[in-house]
Structure formats: C-alpha cells, structure tokens
Short mmCIF file of N, CA, C and O and ligand atoms in Angstrom, two decimals:
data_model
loop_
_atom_site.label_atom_id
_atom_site.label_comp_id
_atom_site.label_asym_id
_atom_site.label_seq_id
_atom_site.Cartn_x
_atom_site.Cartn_y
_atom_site.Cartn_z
N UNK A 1005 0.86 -1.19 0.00
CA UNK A 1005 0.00 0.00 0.00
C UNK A 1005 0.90 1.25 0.00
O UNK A 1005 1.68 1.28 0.95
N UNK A 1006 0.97 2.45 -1.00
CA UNK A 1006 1.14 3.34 -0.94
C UNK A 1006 1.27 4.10 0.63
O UNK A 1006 1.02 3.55 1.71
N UNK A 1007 1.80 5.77 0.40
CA UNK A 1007 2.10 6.54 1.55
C UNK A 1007 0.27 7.10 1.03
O UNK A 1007 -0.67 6.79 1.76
N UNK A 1008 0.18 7.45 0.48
CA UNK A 1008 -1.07 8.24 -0.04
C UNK A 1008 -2.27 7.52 0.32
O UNK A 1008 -3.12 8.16 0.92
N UNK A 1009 -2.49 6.33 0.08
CA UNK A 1009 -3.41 5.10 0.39
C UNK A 1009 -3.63 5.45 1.88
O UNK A 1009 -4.65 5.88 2.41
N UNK A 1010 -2.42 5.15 2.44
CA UNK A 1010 -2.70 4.24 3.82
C UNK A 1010 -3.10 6.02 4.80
O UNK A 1010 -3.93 6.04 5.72
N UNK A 1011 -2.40 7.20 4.39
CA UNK A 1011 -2.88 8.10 5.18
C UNK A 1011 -4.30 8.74 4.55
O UNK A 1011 -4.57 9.80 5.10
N UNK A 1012 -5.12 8.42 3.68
CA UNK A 1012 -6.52 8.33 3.49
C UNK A 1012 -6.93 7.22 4.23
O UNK A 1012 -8.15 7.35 4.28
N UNK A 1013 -6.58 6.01 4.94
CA UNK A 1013 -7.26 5.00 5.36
C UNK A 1013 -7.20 5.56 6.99
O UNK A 1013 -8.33 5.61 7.48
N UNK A 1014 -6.41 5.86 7.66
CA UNK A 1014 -6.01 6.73 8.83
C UNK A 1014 -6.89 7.89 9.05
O UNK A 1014 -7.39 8.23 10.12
N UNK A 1015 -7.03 8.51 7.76
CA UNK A 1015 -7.57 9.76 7.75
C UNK A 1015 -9.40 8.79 8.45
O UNK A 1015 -9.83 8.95 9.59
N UNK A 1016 -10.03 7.96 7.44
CA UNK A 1016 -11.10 7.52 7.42
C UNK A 1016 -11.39 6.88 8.54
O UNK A 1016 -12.52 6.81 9.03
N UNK A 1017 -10.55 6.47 8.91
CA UNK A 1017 -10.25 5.51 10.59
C UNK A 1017 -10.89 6.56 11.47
O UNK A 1017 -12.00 6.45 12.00
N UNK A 1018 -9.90 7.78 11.58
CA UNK A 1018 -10.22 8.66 12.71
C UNK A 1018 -11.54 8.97 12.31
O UNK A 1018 -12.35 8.30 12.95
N UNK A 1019 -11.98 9.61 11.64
CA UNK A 1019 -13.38 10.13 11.20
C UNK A 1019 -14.49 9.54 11.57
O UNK A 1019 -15.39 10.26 12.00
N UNK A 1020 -14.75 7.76 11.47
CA UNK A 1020 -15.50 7.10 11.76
C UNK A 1020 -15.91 7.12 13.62
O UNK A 1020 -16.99 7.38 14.14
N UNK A 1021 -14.90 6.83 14.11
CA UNK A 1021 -13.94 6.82 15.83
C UNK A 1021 -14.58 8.02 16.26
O UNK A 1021 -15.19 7.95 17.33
N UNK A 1022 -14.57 9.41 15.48
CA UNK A 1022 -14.98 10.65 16.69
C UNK A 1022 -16.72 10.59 16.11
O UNK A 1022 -17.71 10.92 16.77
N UNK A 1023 -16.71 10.08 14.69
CA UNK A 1023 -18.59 9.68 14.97
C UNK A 1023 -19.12 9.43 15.83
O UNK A 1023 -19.99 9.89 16.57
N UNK A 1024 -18.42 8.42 15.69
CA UNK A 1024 -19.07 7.17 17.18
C UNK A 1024 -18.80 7.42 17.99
O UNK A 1024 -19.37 6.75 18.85
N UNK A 1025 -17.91 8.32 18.49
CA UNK A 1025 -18.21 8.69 20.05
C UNK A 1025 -19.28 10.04 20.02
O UNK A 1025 -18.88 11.04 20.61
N UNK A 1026 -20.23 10.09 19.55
CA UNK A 1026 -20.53 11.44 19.18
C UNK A 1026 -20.44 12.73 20.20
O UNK A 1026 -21.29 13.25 20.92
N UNK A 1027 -19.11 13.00 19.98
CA UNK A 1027 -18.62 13.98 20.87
C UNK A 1027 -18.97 15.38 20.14
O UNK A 1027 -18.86 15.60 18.94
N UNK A 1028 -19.33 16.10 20.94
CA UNK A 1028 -19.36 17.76 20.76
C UNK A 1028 -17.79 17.99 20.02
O UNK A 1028 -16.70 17.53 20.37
N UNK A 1029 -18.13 18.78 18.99
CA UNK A 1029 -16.51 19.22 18.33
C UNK A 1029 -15.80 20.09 19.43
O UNK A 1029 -16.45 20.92 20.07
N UNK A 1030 -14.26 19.86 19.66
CA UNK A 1030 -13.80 20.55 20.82
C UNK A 1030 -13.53 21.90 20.34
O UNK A 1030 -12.90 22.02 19.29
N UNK A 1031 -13.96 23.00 20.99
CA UNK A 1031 -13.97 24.44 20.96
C UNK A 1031 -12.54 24.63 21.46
O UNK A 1031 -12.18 24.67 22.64
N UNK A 1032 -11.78 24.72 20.35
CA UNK A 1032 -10.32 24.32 20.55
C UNK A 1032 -9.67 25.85 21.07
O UNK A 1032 -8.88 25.98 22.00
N UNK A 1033 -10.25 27.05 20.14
CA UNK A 1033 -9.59 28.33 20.94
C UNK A 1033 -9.84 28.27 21.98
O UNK A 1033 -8.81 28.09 22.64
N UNK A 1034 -11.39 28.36 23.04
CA UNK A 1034 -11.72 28.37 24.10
C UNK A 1034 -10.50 27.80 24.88
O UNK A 1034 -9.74 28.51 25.53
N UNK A 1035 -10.37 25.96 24.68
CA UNK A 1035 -9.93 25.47 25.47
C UNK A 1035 -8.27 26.08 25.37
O UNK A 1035 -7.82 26.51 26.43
N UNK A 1036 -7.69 26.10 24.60
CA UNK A 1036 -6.43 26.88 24.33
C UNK A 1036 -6.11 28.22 25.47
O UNK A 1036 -5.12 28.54 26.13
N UNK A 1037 -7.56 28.81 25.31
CA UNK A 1037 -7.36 30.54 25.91
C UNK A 1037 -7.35 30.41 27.02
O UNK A 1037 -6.55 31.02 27.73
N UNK A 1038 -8.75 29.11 27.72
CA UNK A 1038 -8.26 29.06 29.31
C UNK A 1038 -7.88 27.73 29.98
O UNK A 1038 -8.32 27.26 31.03
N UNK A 1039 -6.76 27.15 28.97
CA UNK A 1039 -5.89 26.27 29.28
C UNK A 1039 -5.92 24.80 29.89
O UNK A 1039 -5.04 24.07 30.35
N UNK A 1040 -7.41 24.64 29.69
CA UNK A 1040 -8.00 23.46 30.14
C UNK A 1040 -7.31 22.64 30.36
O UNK A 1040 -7.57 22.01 31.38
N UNK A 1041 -5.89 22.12 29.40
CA UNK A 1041 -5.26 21.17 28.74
C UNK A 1041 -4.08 20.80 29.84
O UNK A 1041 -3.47 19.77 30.12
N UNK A 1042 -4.08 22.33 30.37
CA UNK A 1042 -2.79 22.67 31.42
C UNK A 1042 -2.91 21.20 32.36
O UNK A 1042 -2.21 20.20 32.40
N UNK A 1043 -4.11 21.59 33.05
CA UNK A 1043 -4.40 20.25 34.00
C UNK A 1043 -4.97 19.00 33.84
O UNK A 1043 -4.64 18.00 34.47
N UNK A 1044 -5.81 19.06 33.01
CA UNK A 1044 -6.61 17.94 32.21
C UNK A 1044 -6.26 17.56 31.20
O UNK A 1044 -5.81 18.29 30.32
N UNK A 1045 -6.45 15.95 31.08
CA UNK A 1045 -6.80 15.59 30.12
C UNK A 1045 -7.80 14.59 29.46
O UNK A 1045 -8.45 13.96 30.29
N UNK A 1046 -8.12 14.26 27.99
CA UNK A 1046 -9.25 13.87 27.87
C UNK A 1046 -9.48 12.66 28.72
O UNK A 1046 -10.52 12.60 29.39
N UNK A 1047 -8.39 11.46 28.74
CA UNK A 1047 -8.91 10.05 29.21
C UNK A 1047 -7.89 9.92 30.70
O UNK A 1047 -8.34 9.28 31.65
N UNK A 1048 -7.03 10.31 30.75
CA UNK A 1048 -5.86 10.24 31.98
C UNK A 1048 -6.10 10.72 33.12
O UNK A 1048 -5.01 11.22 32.85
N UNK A 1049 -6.48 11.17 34.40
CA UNK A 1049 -6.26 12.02 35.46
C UNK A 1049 -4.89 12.38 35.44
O UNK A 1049 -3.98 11.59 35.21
N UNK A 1050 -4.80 13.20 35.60
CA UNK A 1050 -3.37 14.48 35.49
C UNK A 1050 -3.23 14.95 36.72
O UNK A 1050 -3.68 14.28 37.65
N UNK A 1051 -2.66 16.02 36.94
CA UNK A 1051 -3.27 16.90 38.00
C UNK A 1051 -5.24 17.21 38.39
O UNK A 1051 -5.87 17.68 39.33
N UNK A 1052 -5.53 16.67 37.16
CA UNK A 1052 -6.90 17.04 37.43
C UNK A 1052 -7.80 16.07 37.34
O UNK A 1052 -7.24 15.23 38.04
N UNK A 1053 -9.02 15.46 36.90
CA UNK A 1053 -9.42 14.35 36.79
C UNK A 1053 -9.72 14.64 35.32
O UNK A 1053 -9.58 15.73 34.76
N UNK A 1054 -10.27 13.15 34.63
CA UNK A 1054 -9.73 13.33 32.81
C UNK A 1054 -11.39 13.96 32.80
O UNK A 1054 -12.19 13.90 33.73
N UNK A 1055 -11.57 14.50 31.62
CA UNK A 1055 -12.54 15.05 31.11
C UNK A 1055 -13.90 13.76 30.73
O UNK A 1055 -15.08 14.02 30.51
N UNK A 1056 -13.26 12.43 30.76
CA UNK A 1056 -14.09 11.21 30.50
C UNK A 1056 -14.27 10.77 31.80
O UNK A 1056 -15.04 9.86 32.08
N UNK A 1057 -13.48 11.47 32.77
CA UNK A 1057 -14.19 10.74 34.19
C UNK A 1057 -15.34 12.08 34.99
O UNK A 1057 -16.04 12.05 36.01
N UNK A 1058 -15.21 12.64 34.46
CA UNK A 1058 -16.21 14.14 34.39
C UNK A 1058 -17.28 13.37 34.13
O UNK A 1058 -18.12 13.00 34.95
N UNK A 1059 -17.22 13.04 32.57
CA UNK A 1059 -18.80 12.97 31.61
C UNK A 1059 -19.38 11.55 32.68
O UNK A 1059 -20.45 11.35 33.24
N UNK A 1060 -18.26 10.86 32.63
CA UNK A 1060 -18.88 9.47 33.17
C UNK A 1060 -19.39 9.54 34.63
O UNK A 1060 -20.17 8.65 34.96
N UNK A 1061 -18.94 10.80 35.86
CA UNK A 1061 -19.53 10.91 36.79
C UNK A 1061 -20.93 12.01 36.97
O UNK A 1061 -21.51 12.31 38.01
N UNK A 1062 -21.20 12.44 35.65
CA UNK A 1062 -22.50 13.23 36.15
C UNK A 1062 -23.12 12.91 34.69
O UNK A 1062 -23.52 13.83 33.98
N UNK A 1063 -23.19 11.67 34.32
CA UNK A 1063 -23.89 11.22 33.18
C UNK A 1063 -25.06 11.45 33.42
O UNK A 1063 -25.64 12.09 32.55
N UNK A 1064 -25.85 11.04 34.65
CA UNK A 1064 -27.11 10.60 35.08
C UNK A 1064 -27.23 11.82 36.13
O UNK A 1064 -28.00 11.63 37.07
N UNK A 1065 -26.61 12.92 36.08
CA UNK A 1065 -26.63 13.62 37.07
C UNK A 1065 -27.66 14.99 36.61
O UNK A 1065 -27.44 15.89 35.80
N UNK A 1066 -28.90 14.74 37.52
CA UNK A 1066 -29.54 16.47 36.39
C UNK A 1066 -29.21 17.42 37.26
O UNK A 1066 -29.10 17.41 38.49
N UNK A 1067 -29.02 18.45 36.24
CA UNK A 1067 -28.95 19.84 36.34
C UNK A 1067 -27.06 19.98 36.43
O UNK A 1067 -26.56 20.91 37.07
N UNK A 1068 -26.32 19.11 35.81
CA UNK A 1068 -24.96 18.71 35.81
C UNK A 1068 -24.60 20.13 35.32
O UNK A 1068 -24.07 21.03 35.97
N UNK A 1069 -25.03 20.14 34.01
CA UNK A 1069 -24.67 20.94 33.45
C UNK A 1069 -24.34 22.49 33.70
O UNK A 1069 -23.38 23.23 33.51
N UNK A 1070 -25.79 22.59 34.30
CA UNK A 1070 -25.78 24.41 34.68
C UNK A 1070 -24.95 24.14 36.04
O UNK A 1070 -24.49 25.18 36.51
N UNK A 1071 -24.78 23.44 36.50
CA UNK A 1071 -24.08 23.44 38.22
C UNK A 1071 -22.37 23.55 37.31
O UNK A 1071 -21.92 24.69 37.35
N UNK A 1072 -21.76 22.88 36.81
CA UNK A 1072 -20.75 22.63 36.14
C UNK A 1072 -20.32 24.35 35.20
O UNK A 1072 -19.26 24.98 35.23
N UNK A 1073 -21.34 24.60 34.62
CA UNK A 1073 -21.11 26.32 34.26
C UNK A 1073 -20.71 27.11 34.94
O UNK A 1073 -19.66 27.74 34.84
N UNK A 1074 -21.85 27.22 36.08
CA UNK A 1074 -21.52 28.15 37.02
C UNK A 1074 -20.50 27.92 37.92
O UNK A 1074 -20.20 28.93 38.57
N UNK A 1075 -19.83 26.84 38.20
CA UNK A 1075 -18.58 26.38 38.78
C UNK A 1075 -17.48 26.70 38.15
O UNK A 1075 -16.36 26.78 38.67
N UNK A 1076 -17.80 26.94 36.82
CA UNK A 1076 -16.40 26.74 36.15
C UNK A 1076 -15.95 28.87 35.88
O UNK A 1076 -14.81 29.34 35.90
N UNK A 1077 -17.14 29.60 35.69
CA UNK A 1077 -17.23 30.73 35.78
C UNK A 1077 -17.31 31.58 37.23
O UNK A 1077 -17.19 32.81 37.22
N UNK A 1078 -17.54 30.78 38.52
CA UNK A 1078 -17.66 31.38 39.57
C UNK A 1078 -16.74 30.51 40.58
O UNK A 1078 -16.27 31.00 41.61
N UNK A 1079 -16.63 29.72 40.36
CA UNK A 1079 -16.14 28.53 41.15
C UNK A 1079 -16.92 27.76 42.08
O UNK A 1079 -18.14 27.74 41.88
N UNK A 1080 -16.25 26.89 43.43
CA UNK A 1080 -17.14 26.31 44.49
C UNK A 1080 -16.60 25.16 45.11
O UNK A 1080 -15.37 25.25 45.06
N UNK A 1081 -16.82 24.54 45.46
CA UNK A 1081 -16.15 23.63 46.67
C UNK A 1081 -15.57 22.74 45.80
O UNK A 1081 -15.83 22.90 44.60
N UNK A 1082 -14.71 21.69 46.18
CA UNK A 1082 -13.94 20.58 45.22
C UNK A 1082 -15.00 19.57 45.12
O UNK A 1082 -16.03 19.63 45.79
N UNK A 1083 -14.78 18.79 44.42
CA UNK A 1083 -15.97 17.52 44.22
C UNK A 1083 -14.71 16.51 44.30
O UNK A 1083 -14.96 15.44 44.85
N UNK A 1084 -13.73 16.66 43.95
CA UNK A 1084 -12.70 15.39 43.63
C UNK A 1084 -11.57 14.91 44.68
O UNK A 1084 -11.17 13.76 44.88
N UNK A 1085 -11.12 16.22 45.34
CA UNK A 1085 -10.13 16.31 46.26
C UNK A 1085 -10.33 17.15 46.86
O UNK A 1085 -11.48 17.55 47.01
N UNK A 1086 -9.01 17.89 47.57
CA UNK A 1086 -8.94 19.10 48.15
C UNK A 1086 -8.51 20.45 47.12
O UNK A 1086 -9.03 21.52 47.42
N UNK A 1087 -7.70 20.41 46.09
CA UNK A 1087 -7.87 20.96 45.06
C UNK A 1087 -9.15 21.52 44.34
O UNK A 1087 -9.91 20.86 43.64
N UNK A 1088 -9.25 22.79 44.64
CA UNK A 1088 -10.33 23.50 43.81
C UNK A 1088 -9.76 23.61 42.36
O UNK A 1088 -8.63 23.23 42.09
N UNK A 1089 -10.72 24.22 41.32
CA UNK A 1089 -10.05 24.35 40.26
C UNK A 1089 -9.95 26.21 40.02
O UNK A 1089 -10.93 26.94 40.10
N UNK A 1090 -8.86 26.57 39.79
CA UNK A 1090 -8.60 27.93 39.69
C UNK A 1090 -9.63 28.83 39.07
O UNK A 1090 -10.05 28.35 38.01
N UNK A 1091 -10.04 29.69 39.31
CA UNK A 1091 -10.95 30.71 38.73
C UNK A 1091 -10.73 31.30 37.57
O UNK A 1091 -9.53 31.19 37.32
N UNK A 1092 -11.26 31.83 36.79
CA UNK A 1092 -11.18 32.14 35.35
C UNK A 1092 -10.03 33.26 35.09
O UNK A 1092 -9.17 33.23 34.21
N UNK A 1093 -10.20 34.06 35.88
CA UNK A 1093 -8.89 35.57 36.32
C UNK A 1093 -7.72 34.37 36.26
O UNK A 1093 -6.67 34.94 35.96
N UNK A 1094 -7.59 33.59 36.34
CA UNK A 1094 -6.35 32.59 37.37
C UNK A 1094 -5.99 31.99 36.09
O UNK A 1094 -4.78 31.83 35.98
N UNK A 1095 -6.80 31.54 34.92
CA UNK A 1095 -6.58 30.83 33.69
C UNK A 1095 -6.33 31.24 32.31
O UNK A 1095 -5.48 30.91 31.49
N UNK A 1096 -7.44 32.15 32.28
CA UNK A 1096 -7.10 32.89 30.87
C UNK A 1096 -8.13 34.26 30.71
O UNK A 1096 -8.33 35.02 29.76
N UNK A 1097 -8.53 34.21 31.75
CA UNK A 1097 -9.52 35.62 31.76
C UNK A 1097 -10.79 35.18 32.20
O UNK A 1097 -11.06 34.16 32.84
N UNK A 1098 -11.88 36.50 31.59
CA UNK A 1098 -13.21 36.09 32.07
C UNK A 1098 -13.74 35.02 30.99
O UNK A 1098 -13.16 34.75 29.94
N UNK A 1099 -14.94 34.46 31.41
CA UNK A 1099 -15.90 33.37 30.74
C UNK A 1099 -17.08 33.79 30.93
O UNK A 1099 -17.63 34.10 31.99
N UNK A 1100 -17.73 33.82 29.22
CA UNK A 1100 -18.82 34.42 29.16
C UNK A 1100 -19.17 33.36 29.80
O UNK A 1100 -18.43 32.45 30.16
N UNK A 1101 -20.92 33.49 30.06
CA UNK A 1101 -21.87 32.23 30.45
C UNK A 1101 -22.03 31.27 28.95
O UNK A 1101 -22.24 30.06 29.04
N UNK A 1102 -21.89 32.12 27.31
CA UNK A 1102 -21.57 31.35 26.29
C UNK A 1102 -20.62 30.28 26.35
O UNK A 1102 -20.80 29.08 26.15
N UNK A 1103 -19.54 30.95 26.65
CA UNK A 1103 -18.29 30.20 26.31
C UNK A 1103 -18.36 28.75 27.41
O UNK A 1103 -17.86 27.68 27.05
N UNK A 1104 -19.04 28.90 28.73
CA UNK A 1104 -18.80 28.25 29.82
C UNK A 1104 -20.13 26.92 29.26
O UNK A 1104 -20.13 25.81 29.79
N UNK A 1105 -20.95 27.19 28.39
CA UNK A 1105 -22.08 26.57 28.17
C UNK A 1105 -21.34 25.59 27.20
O UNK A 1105 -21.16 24.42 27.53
N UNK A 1106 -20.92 26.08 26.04
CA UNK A 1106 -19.98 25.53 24.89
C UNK A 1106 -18.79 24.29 25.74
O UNK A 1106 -18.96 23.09 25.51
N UNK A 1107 -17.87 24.67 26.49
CA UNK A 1107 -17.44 24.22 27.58
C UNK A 1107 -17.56 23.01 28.01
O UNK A 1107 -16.95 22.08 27.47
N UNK A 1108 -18.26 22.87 28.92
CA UNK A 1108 -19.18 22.20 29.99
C UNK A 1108 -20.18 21.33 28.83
O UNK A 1108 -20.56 20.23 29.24
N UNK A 1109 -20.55 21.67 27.64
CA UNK A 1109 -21.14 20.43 27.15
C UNK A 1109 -20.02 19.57 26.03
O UNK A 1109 -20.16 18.55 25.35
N UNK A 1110 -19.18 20.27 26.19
CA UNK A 1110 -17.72 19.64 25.26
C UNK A 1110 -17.27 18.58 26.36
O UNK A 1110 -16.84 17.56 25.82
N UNK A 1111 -17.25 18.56 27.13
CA UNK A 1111 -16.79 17.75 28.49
C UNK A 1111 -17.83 16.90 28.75
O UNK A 1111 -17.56 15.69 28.72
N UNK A 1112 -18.66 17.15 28.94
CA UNK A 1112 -19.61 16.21 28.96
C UNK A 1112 -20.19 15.29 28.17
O UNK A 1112 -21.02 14.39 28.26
N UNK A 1113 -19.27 15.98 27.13
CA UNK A 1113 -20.22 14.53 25.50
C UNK A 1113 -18.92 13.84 25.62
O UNK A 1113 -18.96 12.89 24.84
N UNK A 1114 -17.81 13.88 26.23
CA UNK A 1114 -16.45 12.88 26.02
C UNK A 1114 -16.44 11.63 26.97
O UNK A 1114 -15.51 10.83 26.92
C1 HEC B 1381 -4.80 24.78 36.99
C2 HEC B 1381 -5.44 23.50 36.73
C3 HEC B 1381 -6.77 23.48 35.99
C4 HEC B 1381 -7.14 24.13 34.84
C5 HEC B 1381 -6.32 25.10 34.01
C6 HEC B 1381 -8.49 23.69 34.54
N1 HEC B 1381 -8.92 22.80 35.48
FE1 HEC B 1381 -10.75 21.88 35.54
N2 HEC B 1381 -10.25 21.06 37.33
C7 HEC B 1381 -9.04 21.18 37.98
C8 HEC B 1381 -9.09 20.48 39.25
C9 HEC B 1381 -7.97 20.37 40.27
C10 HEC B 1381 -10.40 19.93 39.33
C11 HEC B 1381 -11.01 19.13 40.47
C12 HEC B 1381 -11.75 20.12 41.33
C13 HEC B 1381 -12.74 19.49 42.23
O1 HEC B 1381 -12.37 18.64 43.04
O2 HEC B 1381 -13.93 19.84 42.11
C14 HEC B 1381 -11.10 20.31 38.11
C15 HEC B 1381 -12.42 19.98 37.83
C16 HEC B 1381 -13.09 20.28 36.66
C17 HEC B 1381 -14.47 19.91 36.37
C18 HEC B 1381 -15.40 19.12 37.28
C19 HEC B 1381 -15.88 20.02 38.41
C20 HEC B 1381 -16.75 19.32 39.39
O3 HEC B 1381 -17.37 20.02 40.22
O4 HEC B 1381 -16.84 18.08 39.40
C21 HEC B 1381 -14.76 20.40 35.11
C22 HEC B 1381 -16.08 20.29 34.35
C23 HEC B 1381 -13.57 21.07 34.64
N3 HEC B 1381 -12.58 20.98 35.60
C24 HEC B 1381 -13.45 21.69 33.41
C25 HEC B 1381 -12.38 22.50 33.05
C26 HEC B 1381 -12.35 23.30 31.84
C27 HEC B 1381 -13.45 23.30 30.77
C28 HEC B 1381 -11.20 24.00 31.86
C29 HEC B 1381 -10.75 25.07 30.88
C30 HEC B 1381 -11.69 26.19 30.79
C31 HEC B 1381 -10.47 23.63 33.07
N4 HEC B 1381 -11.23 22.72 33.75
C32 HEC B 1381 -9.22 24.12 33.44
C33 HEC B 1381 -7.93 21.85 37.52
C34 HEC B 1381 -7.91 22.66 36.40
#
C-alpha cells in the first residue's frame, strides 16, 4: 500500500472513531485561551481528573450541566479532592456564560 493510500485510510479511521463517540466538536480556541489542557486531560487524570471521568460521573446527574457552568465561571467547593479548580482571572480571563455553556457540554459529550 502506498504513503497516499494508507494516510486516506487513517484519515477515514479517525473520522469514523470521533462519529461514534458522538462527541461535541472541541472548541479548541476556548480550550487553548483558558488552558483546560494545562491540568486535564481527555482520558488520563493528570493533575486534574480526565474530562471522561467528568462525563462518566455526572452522566445521570440532572442539572450537571448548569451546576458545572456556574462552577467553572464562579467557582465552588472541590468535588474530587482538596484541590479547587482555579478561577477564570487565574486561567485565561473572564468566561462568558456562552463560552462556559460551549465548555461544559464539550466535556460532557467525552
Ligand atoms: C490549573 C489546573 C486546571 C485548569 C487550568 C483547569 N482545570 Fe478543571 N479542574 C481542575 C481540578 C484540580 C479539578 C477538580 C476540582 C474538584 O475537586 O472539584 C477540576 C475539575 C473540573 C471539572 C469538574 C468540576 C466538578 O465540580 O466536578 C470540570 C467540568 C472542569 N474541571 C473543566 C475545566 C475546563 C473546561 C477548563 C478550561 C476552561 C479547566 N477545567 C481548566 C484543575 C484545572
């Protein structure tokens, strides 16, 4: 198989893979501007817990979402440890209630 072949078959691989997980497309400036990446990551606990142990602990959880916004724009007690997660001034600036909505459901579809 060709170089050309096999990175169209790669290409088609991945494509199928983020279908099926049908994840929210990641709002990649956002996460860039307030550094999400710094502490988190998608499947690993890091310094922080992974973004798939997020979705998978408030799957079934209502009102996850808006509690998770306003946490992430105002802050609030730890859920995971003793580690809070830094305030928006602390990361990359302010967060609209847009951006925090966009956010918070990007995390939650992973
Ligand atoms: C400086 C490190 C750091 C950065 C940067 C960071 N986080 Fe966190 N995050 C944490 C820590 C630590 C926790 C665990 C806090 C806790 O116990 O509630 C956490 C928890 C969370 C939670 C779960 C909160 C809960 O109550 O269960 C979400 C959702 C989240 N982060 C999203 C984000 C997003 C989105 C960004 C980028 C805008 C981000 N984080 C940037 C450290 C960080």
């Amino acid at each position: 198989m060709n170089v050309l072949s096999r990175n169209y078959l790669v290409a088609c691989a991945g494509f199928v893979l983020a279908a099926a997980a049908h994840a929210a497309p990641e709002p990649a400036a956002l996460v860039d501007q307030h550094h999400c990446m710094f502490c988190h990551t998608r499947d690993a606990p890091f310094l922080a817990p992974s973004f798939q142990q997020i979705a998978e602990r408030y799957r079934d959880v209502p009102n996850a979402q808006f509690m998770l916004e306003h946490k992430l724009r105002l802050g609030g007690k730890a859920h995971w440890g003793d580690t809070p997660m830094p305030l928006p001034a602390d990361r990359g600036g302010p967060l609209s209630p847009e951006d925090a909505h966009t956010l918070v459901q990007w995390v939650l579809s992973q």
